Amino acid sequence: MEEEADAPLTDLADFCERSITLKESLIGLLLSKLTLCTPSPYQKKMMSLPWRAVFTTNFDDVAERAIEGEKTVITPQAEVKRLQAGKKVIYYLHGRAKDIIEGSVDPSLVISETNYLDLKTRNRDLYSALVNEVHAASRIFFVGYSVRDAEIASRLFSIPSLHQKSIVICGPAEKKVAINRLEKFGRVFPIGVEGFVDALPSLSEIIQRKSEEDVLSYVKRVVPVAAKNEIESSDIESLLLAGLFNYGAYAAQEHSQDADSSYCIKRSDSLNILFSLDNVNRFVISSDLGNGKSIFLEQAIFKAHGLGYEVFKVDTQLPEALTELDALLQSEKKRLYIVDGLVRYQKVVRHIGKRLPGNCILLVSSGQFLDELAYSELNDQLGGVTREIDLNILTASELSAWDSFLERWGFWETRIEEAPEERIHFLRERCGCENRAIVLSLFRNSNLAQKIESIVSFFLNNNRQYTRAFVAVLINSLCQRHVDWSRIVGWLDIYEAGFRRQVLASPVRDFMAGSKRWYEFTSTELADHILNSYDLLVDDIVDVYTMIVRETAYAANDPRSGFDSRENLKELMRFRFLTRLFSKQANGVSSINAVYQRLSTVPRIRNNDQFWLQYAMARMEVNDLDNSEIYLGTAIGLANKKGMEYSKRQIHDQQARLLFRKNKLKLKESEISKAIELLTDLLLERSVPVVHPLRSVTHLLAFLEAKADELRPALVVELRNLIKLMREKVPEGRLDKSQKGETEYIRRSLRDCALIVGNL
């Protein structure tokens, strides 16, 4: 093919695909030129350093052969999750010529244009690994790489932090135009591979730096901030609307002579428990969405600084972060370690908890997930005796502080004419003593409502091209940022620069001045309020949410990401969360089922027992009991594959409810006996929060009302024993983990059940 000598390789490869002879010639050429390559001394030295990961778009094995010692090679045909600690990892993004020799049927070499167009779907795992590694890295080096691959460049460009931590090494002969283009990705050094290697530190120097405690790249040291001279209304709006806590404003509140709640409501009683160090130094802060966990953590940081503690935040599970923690935890200094998310960061919580010195404190936040976690499991998670601090209910002094806060900033409006006692009565009775309810009341009835209206109108009416991006912001806030915004930008192909300009040109700018996290312009409470008070397109919510969950599933395949995507995936798929997301929609349940239907097309999600459990719950909501039963059976099957130690209690709980509902229509006594057996086991299991199996009383009562006259004596005896056990498990006071009014409802329903079976 001498006459085609100048043709691009991509075109030649496409041409060769049409002929078996030419294809074999191309493969022979690749094998002779791109395998068993000899790396140069400079390449060997470069690869000898402890890089966290190496990515290459080359097909040759130069980089691989330059690595001495154990290594893991990942190609498009390899399982990304099969990684071992301590081995250097090299990723072949476009395939590896050596795979042809090693017998791979399809080495997935991206040579032809046709191959390249298939990249997005065929190499999804590798690209997820690339994005995860970029997020995890403290420094990124592009060596001799032009970044001209559109698929790779688009993914990298979606990561805001890329430029500030990237260094681009190019040849000394590069022209100004080429260098100007590369500067979009990072700081450019036209020194070539040789110059780069000469500038690198030696391995011994790197090890020395890593041993120095003050050099932290992954664990975040939190330092005090000077108090503001004055608390401004913009500080209040930022706090209430965006959930952005201003340390300086809180310091100003605490340093004032009367130390009133002029900035935010201080949770004094809970803070005093935290720092009493009464033989307990592990704490879990729990509350429902919007009831103040994040703000409490910030208040704890301020108090810790005042008591002489050093404070560190951990928001990653990278092995490098665990190494830094090991050095920190060896110190005798008083330290407070904060992890905002027990579900997301279980591994790092365990790591700290097992090594926590007696003079240090571990403070972890958790949401509704804690309802399903037994006390013994909680102690195991945190490595010792743990105390839970529940922030859901405000104390009398905190309600009084709310009254003062609302009066100070004019939020009471016409209610200001009422006596303080009447206003506090409103907060107690109408708002249920909950932070979230008070804030939502402000969103509906104060001057904040006008600001919210203008924000929503800006996106829904004036800038509809950014409606999906706006929905993504709301979902990200509502799910408490289970995923990074930069990942969402890439997944949804959001034009971030344009969206950012629109945000800062909108009414949002009034309370976002100086904020680096410009995209966090809604708090959890505000996101909840907007999603359930305004007419957003249901299709947009379904599309955006499904994309976030689906891509999280792909990210979950990378064990090195430092981001517990598996646990995040479990949380994102929860039926309870989706009922909140779609609670306003008239067709909310059908929207939830549309989400699950779309997610069921993703293999990694289908292989998750939690997905089928949540899908079954969604089908029960629309009385599709047949499919619900099938999905619960699938969940049990997948859970059984995980071994005897894997807990199936949530699935068994839902199975019992389903069987009562199903048999209300057509009685099959063996199924009722099965439901009784499942509930009895759950009630007798000490590690299970008893409120969950007790909630089945709703379906038990409905079943008895429909089928009591058809029951045989033996089954009546079984039911009497179950009801007796359930009544014994209800305490005189409030059931632990129960919702407002739920204990009394359960008690009353059990009494009605007992009356029915007592008359049989």
PDB file of C-alpha atoms in Angstrom, residues 126-277:
ATOM      1  CA  LEU A 126     -11.833   2.705  32.150  1.00  0.00           C
ATOM      2  CA  TYR A 127     -13.124   6.233  31.757  1.00  0.00           C
ATOM      3  CA  SER A 128     -14.864   6.018  35.128  1.00  0.00           C
ATOM      4  CA  ALA A 129     -11.520   4.922  36.600  1.00  0.00           C
ATOM      5  CA  LEU A 130      -9.786   7.869  34.908  1.00  0.00           C
ATOM      6  CA  VAL A 131     -12.269  10.360  36.348  1.00  0.00           C
ATOM      7  CA  ASN A 132     -12.055   8.741  39.800  1.00  0.00           C
ATOM      8  CA  GLU A 133      -8.249   8.887  39.779  1.00  0.00           C
ATOM      9  CA  VAL A 134      -8.246  12.536  38.692  1.00  0.00           C
ATOM     10  CA  HIS A 135     -10.600  13.381  41.556  1.00  0.00           C
ATOM     11  CA  ALA A 136      -8.405  11.425  43.973  1.00  0.00           C
ATOM     12  CA  ALA A 137      -5.064  12.864  42.863  1.00  0.00           C
ATOM     13  CA  SER A 138      -3.304  15.771  44.526  1.00  0.00           C
ATOM     14  CA  ARG A 139      -1.154  16.331  41.401  1.00  0.00           C
ATOM     15  CA  ILE A 140      -1.616  15.206  37.792  1.00  0.00           C
ATOM     16  CA  PHE A 141       1.120  15.028  35.140  1.00  0.00           C
ATOM     17  CA  PHE A 142       0.503  14.861  31.399  1.00  0.00           C
ATOM     18  CA  VAL A 143       3.766  13.664  29.881  1.00  0.00           C
ATOM     19  CA  GLY A 144       4.104  13.823  26.095  1.00  0.00           C
ATOM     20  CA  TYR A 145       0.330  13.726  25.689  1.00  0.00           C
ATOM     21  CA  SER A 146      -1.465  16.163  23.403  1.00  0.00           C
ATOM     22  CA  VAL A 147      -4.910  15.698  25.040  1.00  0.00           C
ATOM     23  CA  ARG A 148      -6.494  15.647  21.595  1.00  0.00           C
ATOM     24  CA  ASP A 149      -8.762  12.667  22.287  1.00  0.00           C
ATOM     25  CA  ALA A 150     -12.165  14.336  22.371  1.00  0.00           C
ATOM     26  CA  GLU A 151     -13.742  11.747  24.661  1.00  0.00           C
ATOM     27  CA  ILE A 152     -10.957  12.013  27.232  1.00  0.00           C
ATOM     28  CA  ALA A 153     -10.614  15.797  26.961  1.00  0.00           C
ATOM     29  CA  SER A 154     -14.349  16.347  27.501  1.00  0.00           C
ATOM     30  CA  ARG A 155     -14.307  14.250  30.668  1.00  0.00           C
ATOM     31  CA  LEU A 156     -11.232  15.992  32.026  1.00  0.00           C
ATOM     32  CA  PHE A 157     -12.583  19.446  31.225  1.00  0.00           C
ATOM     33  CA  SER A 158     -15.664  18.713  33.352  1.00  0.00           C
ATOM     34  CA  ILE A 159     -13.510  18.537  36.494  1.00  0.00           C
ATOM     35  CA  PRO A 160     -13.076  22.076  37.901  1.00  0.00           C
ATOM     36  CA  SER A 161     -10.008  21.224  39.975  1.00  0.00           C
ATOM     37  CA  LEU A 162      -8.132  19.751  36.998  1.00  0.00           C
ATOM     38  CA  HIS A 163      -6.257  22.880  35.913  1.00  0.00           C
ATOM     39  CA  GLN A 164      -5.011  23.869  39.346  1.00  0.00           C
ATOM     40  CA  LYS A 165      -3.435  20.480  40.045  1.00  0.00           C
ATOM     41  CA  SER A 166      -2.180  19.591  36.552  1.00  0.00           C
ATOM     42  CA  ILE A 167       1.282  19.921  35.026  1.00  0.00           C
ATOM     43  CA  VAL A 168       1.736  19.359  31.296  1.00  0.00           C
ATOM     44  CA  ILE A 169       5.157  18.210  30.045  1.00  0.00           C
ATOM     45  CA  CYS A 170       5.720  18.737  26.333  1.00  0.00           C
ATOM     46  CA  GLY A 171       8.748  18.770  24.049  1.00  0.00           C
ATOM     47  CA  PRO A 172      11.090  21.786  23.981  1.00  0.00           C
ATOM     48  CA  ALA A 173      10.342  22.260  20.268  1.00  0.00           C
ATOM     49  CA  GLU A 174       6.642  22.960  20.786  1.00  0.00           C
ATOM     50  CA  LYS A 175       5.430  26.261  19.287  1.00  0.00           C
ATOM     51  CA  LYS A 176       3.517  29.017  21.083  1.00  0.00           C
ATOM     52  CA  VAL A 177       0.180  28.033  19.571  1.00  0.00           C
ATOM     53  CA  ALA A 178       0.482  24.436  20.795  1.00  0.00           C
ATOM     54  CA  ILE A 179       1.611  25.550  24.258  1.00  0.00           C
ATOM     55  CA  ASN A 180      -1.293  27.987  24.449  1.00  0.00           C
ATOM     56  CA  ARG A 181      -3.714  25.126  23.785  1.00  0.00           C
ATOM     57  CA  LEU A 182      -2.125  22.871  26.415  1.00  0.00           C
ATOM     58  CA  GLU A 183      -2.405  25.633  29.022  1.00  0.00           C
ATOM     59  CA  LYS A 184      -6.131  24.955  29.131  1.00  0.00           C
ATOM     60  CA  PHE A 185      -5.308  21.752  30.994  1.00  0.00           C
ATOM     61  CA  GLY A 186      -2.632  22.951  33.412  1.00  0.00           C
ATOM     62  CA  ARG A 187       0.727  24.621  33.807  1.00  0.00           C
ATOM     63  CA  VAL A 188       2.952  23.805  30.815  1.00  0.00           C
ATOM     64  CA  PHE A 189       6.665  22.973  30.954  1.00  0.00           C
ATOM     65  CA  PRO A 190       8.300  22.467  27.496  1.00  0.00           C
ATOM     66  CA  ILE A 191      11.215  20.452  28.898  1.00  0.00           C
ATOM     67  CA  GLY A 192      10.629  16.990  27.404  1.00  0.00           C
ATOM     68  CA  VAL A 193      10.769  13.643  29.194  1.00  0.00           C
ATOM     69  CA  GLU A 194      14.475  14.011  29.989  1.00  0.00           C
ATOM     70  CA  GLY A 195      14.045  17.432  31.575  1.00  0.00           C
ATOM     71  CA  PHE A 196      11.017  16.209  33.516  1.00  0.00           C
ATOM     72  CA  VAL A 197      12.847  13.189  34.921  1.00  0.00           C
ATOM     73  CA  ASP A 198      15.844  15.323  35.918  1.00  0.00           C
ATOM     74  CA  ALA A 199      13.500  17.661  37.810  1.00  0.00           C
ATOM     75  CA  LEU A 200      11.751  14.868  39.732  1.00  0.00           C
ATOM     76  CA  PRO A 201      12.696  14.209  43.368  1.00  0.00           C
ATOM     77  CA  SER A 202      14.264  10.904  44.252  1.00  0.00           C
ATOM     78  CA  LEU A 203      12.248   8.129  45.851  1.00  0.00           C
ATOM     79  CA  SER A 204      13.980   8.662  49.201  1.00  0.00           C
ATOM     80  CA  GLU A 205      13.020  12.358  49.157  1.00  0.00           C
ATOM     81  CA  ILE A 206       9.372  11.465  48.514  1.00  0.00           C
ATOM     82  CA  ILE A 207       9.323   8.972  51.397  1.00  0.00           C
ATOM     83  CA  GLN A 208      10.806  11.642  53.703  1.00  0.00           C
ATOM     84  CA  ARG A 209       8.095  14.127  52.746  1.00  0.00           C
ATOM     85  CA  LYS A 210       5.376  11.570  53.328  1.00  0.00           C
ATOM     86  CA  SER A 211       6.541  11.009  56.888  1.00  0.00           C
ATOM     87  CA  GLU A 212       6.095  14.659  57.809  1.00  0.00           C
ATOM     88  CA  GLU A 213       2.807  15.073  59.637  1.00  0.00           C
ATOM     89  CA  ASP A 214       2.119  18.633  58.495  1.00  0.00           C
ATOM     90  CA  VAL A 215       2.113  17.736  54.809  1.00  0.00           C
ATOM     91  CA  LEU A 216      -1.539  16.789  54.379  1.00  0.00           C
ATOM     92  CA  SER A 217      -3.011  16.293  50.936  1.00  0.00           C
ATOM     93  CA  TYR A 218      -6.125  14.240  51.653  1.00  0.00           C
ATOM     94  CA  VAL A 219      -7.090  14.919  55.268  1.00  0.00           C
ATOM     95  CA  LYS A 220      -8.232  18.517  55.744  1.00  0.00           C
ATOM     96  CA  ARG A 221      -7.004  20.554  58.691  1.00  0.00           C
ATOM     97  CA  VAL A 222      -9.635  23.081  59.803  1.00  0.00           C
ATOM     98  CA  VAL A 223      -8.175  26.286  61.232  1.00  0.00           C
ATOM     99  CA  PRO A 224      -9.978  29.054  63.129  1.00  0.00           C
ATOM    100  CA  VAL A 225     -11.244  32.104  61.253  1.00  0.00           C
ATOM    101  CA  ALA A 226     -11.356  35.599  62.728  1.00  0.00           C
ATOM    102  CA  ALA A 227     -14.742  36.854  63.890  1.00  0.00           C
ATOM    103  CA  LYS A 228     -16.560  39.254  61.592  1.00  0.00           C
ATOM    104  CA  ASN A 229     -17.057  42.784  62.787  1.00  0.00           C
ATOM    105  CA  GLU A 230     -20.757  42.536  62.094  1.00  0.00           C
ATOM    106  CA  ILE A 231     -23.260  39.870  61.096  1.00  0.00           C
ATOM    107  CA  GLU A 232     -25.031  40.918  57.902  1.00  0.00           C
ATOM    108  CA  SER A 233     -28.361  39.937  56.379  1.00  0.00           C
ATOM    109  CA  SER A 234     -26.501  38.333  53.454  1.00  0.00           C
ATOM    110  CA  ASP A 235     -24.882  35.931  55.969  1.00  0.00           C
ATOM    111  CA  ILE A 236     -28.352  34.877  57.104  1.00  0.00           C
ATOM    112  CA  GLU A 237     -29.620  34.379  53.556  1.00  0.00           C
ATOM    113  CA  SER A 238     -26.569  32.299  52.654  1.00  0.00           C
ATOM    114  CA  LEU A 239     -27.153  30.118  55.696  1.00  0.00           C
ATOM    115  CA  LEU A 240     -30.896  29.613  55.225  1.00  0.00           C
ATOM    116  CA  LEU A 241     -31.066  29.385  51.430  1.00  0.00           C
ATOM    117  CA  ALA A 242     -27.742  27.784  50.521  1.00  0.00           C
ATOM    118  CA  GLY A 243     -26.793  26.123  53.800  1.00  0.00           C
ATOM    119  CA  LEU A 244     -23.416  27.906  53.705  1.00  0.00           C
ATOM    120  CA  PHE A 245     -22.036  28.273  57.230  1.00  0.00           C
ATOM    121  CA  ASN A 246     -19.849  31.310  57.891  1.00  0.00           C
ATOM    122  CA  TYR A 247     -17.342  30.570  60.672  1.00  0.00           C
ATOM    123  CA  GLY A 248     -16.561  34.279  61.086  1.00  0.00           C
ATOM    124  CA  ALA A 249     -20.238  35.156  61.524  1.00  0.00           C
ATOM    125  CA  TYR A 250     -20.723  32.418  64.119  1.00  0.00           C
ATOM    126  CA  ALA A 251     -17.588  33.577  65.905  1.00  0.00           C
ATOM    127  CA  ALA A 252     -19.056  37.082  66.013  1.00  0.00           C
ATOM    128  CA  GLN A 253     -22.222  35.666  67.590  1.00  0.00           C
ATOM    129  CA  GLU A 254     -20.273  33.721  70.209  1.00  0.00           C
ATOM    130  CA  HIS A 255     -17.938  36.607  71.015  1.00  0.00           C
ATOM    131  CA  SER A 256     -20.773  39.096  71.534  1.00  0.00           C
ATOM    132  CA  GLN A 257     -21.521  40.100  75.108  1.00  0.00           C
ATOM    133  CA  ASP A 258     -24.942  38.424  75.287  1.00  0.00           C
ATOM    134  CA  ALA A 259     -23.980  35.553  72.918  1.00  0.00           C
ATOM    135  CA  ASP A 260     -27.520  35.478  71.546  1.00  0.00           C
ATOM    136  CA  SER A 261     -28.519  33.484  68.465  1.00  0.00           C
ATOM    137  CA  SER A 262     -28.131  36.394  66.073  1.00  0.00           C
ATOM    138  CA  TYR A 263     -26.542  34.172  63.402  1.00  0.00           C
ATOM    139  CA  CYS A 264     -27.778  30.616  64.002  1.00  0.00           C
ATOM    140  CA  ILE A 265     -29.377  28.510  66.716  1.00  0.00           C
ATOM    141  CA  LYS A 266     -26.700  27.134  69.003  1.00  0.00           C
ATOM    142  CA  ARG A 267     -27.312  23.505  70.049  1.00  0.00           C
ATOM    143  CA  SER A 268     -25.772  24.045  73.487  1.00  0.00           C
ATOM    144  CA  ASP A 269     -26.991  20.889  75.230  1.00  0.00           C
ATOM    145  CA  SER A 270     -25.710  18.620  72.465  1.00  0.00           C
ATOM    146  CA  LEU A 271     -22.375  20.461  72.308  1.00  0.00           C
ATOM    147  CA  ASN A 272     -21.909  20.038  76.057  1.00  0.00           C
ATOM    148  CA  ILE A 273     -22.499  16.278  75.743  1.00  0.00           C
ATOM    149  CA  LEU A 274     -19.931  16.098  72.976  1.00  0.00           C
ATOM    150  CA  PHE A 275     -17.093  17.629  74.959  1.00  0.00           C
ATOM    151  CA  SER A 276     -17.811  16.189  78.395  1.00  0.00           C
ATOM    152  CA  LEU A 277     -15.491  13.214  77.607  1.00  0.00           C
TER     153      LEU A 277
END
